[in-house]
Amino acid sequence: METRQYKDEFIKFMVSCGALSFGDFVLKSGRHSPFFMNAGAYTTGSQLATLGEFYATAIHERFGDDFDVLFGPAYKGIPLSVATVIAYNRLFSKDIRYCSNRKEAKDHGETGILLGTKLKDGDRVMLIEDVTTSGKSIDETVPILRAQGNIKIAGLMVSLDRQEKSGKEQTADDGNKKEGGKSLSALEEISEKYGFPTAAIITMTEAVDFLMKEPCDGKIIITDRIKSSIDKYYSEFGAF
């Protein structure tokens, strides 16, 4: 499937599953957002199988096969990583190991903070998430991975790049600026801070452009009113 085609199909899939919705939402950062991304909306076997295929296709296109482990931070990253390694094996004939973390270390049976594969020196680890707004989960995940040994983080793939400034508290001189004075997006901040590449299956710009002109489930999703709200939001929080 060509890039543009699978991106468009993914946008329709997100909306149909209720994973991408529009309205008035309060984010963890306290911002009022006109759109919301929720990977918890993927609840059936067929939805997770399809989601894994989209992730696997995007990872393969952006990063190739040069990684050994797919790591999904708890909790939403757990089903994402499992669905994607299954799809990766089916689509690209490579057996990728999966790993996730527990919020609390287990002190009986299979002890420790990780579940899935054991990590070892030399492992190349790809991170997978639904969406990154503040980067907090990556800030928690990177130390866990690096504590396992000589681990190389190959990159991060999310489903949606919100293309906005990090939800973290920032000061005017915090250094989180692009050349020319524009703010870094949350994904760009992660890449700059930790030194590994980041990517998304789609950007919010791609989603908005598509949903303004193409019907989904028989209707145009982004009306002029919704588009106005999105433009207003990005005038304050956008990172372009």
C-alpha positions as MATLAB code, in Angstrom:
seq = 'METRQYKDEFIKFMVSCGALSFGDFVLKSGRHSPFFMNAGAYTTGSQLATLGEFYATAIHERFGDDFDVLFGPAYKGIPLSVATVIAYNRLFSKDIRYCSNRKEAKDHGETGILLGTKLKDGDRVMLIEDVTTSGKSIDETVPILRAQGNIKIAGLMVSLDRQEKSGKEQTADDGNKKEGGKSLSALEEISEKYGFPTAAIITMTEAVDFLMKEPCDGKIIITDRIKSSIDKYYSEFGAF';
ca = [
       0.000    0.000    0.000;
       1.389    3.431   -0.930;
       2.141    5.936    1.837;
      -0.673    8.360    1.024;
      -3.180    5.530    0.758;
      -2.383    3.919    4.101;
      -2.333    7.318    5.809;
      -5.809    8.126    4.489;
      -7.059    4.667    5.448;
      -5.617    5.092    8.928;
      -7.367    8.437    9.417;
     -10.716    6.885    8.484;
      -9.979    3.916   10.746;
      -9.225    6.168   13.738;
     -12.437    8.141   13.329;
     -14.590    5.054   12.734;
     -13.231    3.403   15.902;
     -13.721    6.572   17.962;
      -9.983    6.864   18.614;
      -9.863   10.354   17.068;
     -12.747   12.612   18.002;
     -13.590   16.294   17.906;
     -15.275   18.515   20.485;
     -14.038   20.154   23.685;
     -11.594   18.076   25.724;
      -9.466   18.898   28.749;
      -5.986   17.364   28.465;
      -3.713   16.315   31.337;
      -1.782   19.526   30.722;
      -4.960   21.501   31.453;
      -5.329   22.695   27.879;
      -8.770   22.718   26.265;
      -8.316   20.872   22.984;
     -10.793   20.658   20.077;
      -9.638   17.112   19.318;
      -8.678   14.048   21.314;
      -6.764   10.860   20.589;
      -7.612    7.772   22.658;
      -6.021    4.411   21.872;
      -8.314    2.834   24.476;
     -11.079    3.032   21.860;
      -9.553    0.053   20.003;
     -11.350   -2.748   21.832;
     -11.986   -5.662   19.454;
      -9.726   -8.285   17.974;
     -10.257   -7.024   14.441;
      -9.537   -3.423   15.434;
      -6.303   -4.355   17.200;
      -5.235   -6.548   14.284;
      -5.793   -3.680   11.858;
      -4.085   -1.187   14.180;
      -1.034   -3.458   14.404;
      -0.832   -3.570   10.603;
      -0.848    0.230   10.353;
       1.893    0.540   12.978;
       3.987   -2.224   11.411;
       3.717   -0.656    7.960;
       4.698    2.791    9.256;
       7.626    1.449   11.303;
       8.907   -0.616    8.387;
       8.669    2.355    6.018;
      10.304    4.843    8.402;
      12.845    2.694   10.264;
      13.252   -0.529    8.298;
      14.081   -3.789   10.094;
      17.109   -2.693   12.097;
      15.670   -3.362   15.568;
      15.130   -6.388   17.791;
      12.528   -5.379   20.375;
       9.324   -3.336   20.302;
       8.725   -1.645   23.664;
       5.304   -0.314   24.651;
       5.162    1.725   27.885;
       2.426    0.674   30.316;
      -0.426    0.626   30.024;
      -1.703    1.531   26.562;
       1.606    0.598   24.971;
       1.183   -3.044   25.973;
      -1.571   -4.004   23.485;
       0.008   -1.718   20.878;
       3.329   -3.546   21.062;
       1.738   -7.015   21.051;
      -0.541   -6.262   18.095;
       2.317   -4.708   16.140;
       4.862   -7.509   16.569;
       2.234   -9.998   15.390;
       1.506   -7.855   12.342;
       5.204   -7.279   11.678;
       5.850  -11.006   11.524;
       2.922  -11.564    9.183;
       3.670   -8.630    6.866;
       7.471   -8.577    6.822;
       8.490  -12.072    7.995;
      10.614  -10.842   10.873;
      10.103  -12.064   14.433;
      10.346   -9.002   16.662;
      10.319   -9.529   20.437;
       7.959   -7.434   22.541;
       8.546   -5.861   25.935;
       6.628   -3.569   28.277;
       6.990   -2.285   31.785;
       4.889   -2.693   34.876;
       3.906    0.372   36.862;
       5.083   -1.464   39.977;
       7.806   -4.101   40.144;
       6.562   -7.662   40.716;
       8.097   -9.385   43.738;
       6.961  -12.985   43.074;
       6.998  -15.420   40.170;
       8.579  -13.599   37.243;
       9.937  -10.716   39.271;
      11.016   -7.311   38.078;
       9.564   -4.282   36.358;
       9.440   -5.696   32.811;
       7.108   -8.157   31.123;
       7.622   -9.907   27.817;
      11.169  -10.472   26.585;
      14.264   -9.910   28.694;
      16.457   -7.084   27.430;
      20.164   -7.679   26.946;
      23.268   -5.783   25.904;
      23.206   -4.887   22.242;
      19.426   -4.973   21.846;
      18.047   -2.341   19.474;
      14.719   -1.199   20.911;
      11.923    0.588   19.066;
       9.444    2.495   21.238;
       5.743    2.598   20.416;
       3.036    4.871   21.846;
      -0.405    6.142   20.915;
       0.303    9.866   21.114;
       2.825   12.099   22.863;
       1.704   15.420   24.309;
       4.135   16.128   27.148;
       6.755   13.401   26.706;
       6.315   12.336   30.320;
       5.962    8.610   29.574;
       9.169    8.662   27.502;
      10.967   10.467   30.315;
       9.906    7.567   32.551;
      10.656    4.863   29.985;
      14.169    5.803   28.828;
      15.789    5.383   32.284;
      14.099    1.984   32.675;
      15.508    0.804   29.359;
      18.986    2.163   29.942;
      19.086    0.509   33.355;
      18.834   -2.887   31.624;
      22.319   -2.598   30.085;
      23.839   -1.420   26.837;
      20.532   -0.829   25.057;
      20.228    1.219   21.872;
      16.934    3.030   21.360;
      16.322    2.925   17.605;
      13.379    5.332   17.519;
       9.839    6.146   18.600;
       6.670    5.630   16.558;
       3.348    7.147   17.596;
       0.037    7.005   15.785;
      -0.627   10.767   15.754;
       1.703   13.755   15.862;
      -0.376   16.479   17.507;
       2.144   19.054   16.217;
       1.939   21.188   19.294;
       4.248   22.499   21.948;
       4.961   20.180   24.839;
       2.407   20.214   27.635;
       5.221   20.659   30.146;
       5.637   23.888   32.045;
       8.038   26.036   30.051;
       9.667   29.395   30.446;
      10.389   31.820   27.652;
      14.103   30.993   27.736;
      13.913   27.224   28.251;
      15.722   26.528   24.983;
      12.914   24.456   23.481;
      12.909   26.453   20.263;
      13.475   25.692   16.600;
      15.733   27.829   14.480;
      13.786   30.993   13.818;
      12.213   31.074   17.279;
       9.361   28.587   16.790;
       8.685   26.116   19.570;
       9.608   22.454   19.258;
       6.810   19.920   19.180;
       6.670   17.240   21.861;
       8.115   14.683   19.426;
      10.910   17.043   18.396;
      11.745   17.710   22.042;
      12.072   13.977   22.696;
      14.365   13.508   19.710;
      16.533   16.458   20.708;
      16.705   15.421   24.361;
      17.481   11.727   23.893;
      19.133   11.600   20.488;
      16.889    9.092   18.710;
      14.489    9.736   15.795;
      10.740   10.061   16.250;
       7.913    9.595   13.757;
       4.135    9.313   13.503;
       1.808    7.358   11.257;
      -0.001   10.635   10.540;
       0.202   14.271   11.584;
      -2.765   16.301   12.736;
      -2.384   18.471    9.635;
      -2.818   15.389    7.441;
      -5.871   14.313    9.424;
      -7.510   17.744    9.241;
      -6.837   18.189    5.514;
      -8.293   14.754    4.734;
     -11.353   14.984    7.006;
     -12.350   18.407    5.673;
     -12.873   17.048    2.170;
     -13.494   13.308    2.499;
     -16.545   11.800    4.220;
     -16.084    9.263    6.988;
     -18.995    7.010    7.901;
     -21.121    9.025    5.482;
     -20.406   12.532    6.751;
     -17.795   15.271    6.667;
     -16.159   15.215   10.085;
     -14.437   18.611   10.196;
     -16.921   21.415    9.590;
     -15.982   25.070    9.255;
     -16.775   25.545   12.955;
     -14.495   22.700   14.041;
     -11.755   23.909   11.696;
     -11.990   27.377   13.254;
     -11.554   25.864   16.733;
      -8.541   23.857   15.564;
      -6.953   26.938   13.977;
      -7.481   28.917   17.188;
      -5.913   26.119   19.241;
      -2.859   25.940   17.016;
      -2.419   29.704   17.036;
      -1.662   29.337   20.741;
      -0.118   25.879   21.046;
       1.018   24.917   17.558;
       4.604   23.941   16.726;
       5.126   24.207   12.980;
];
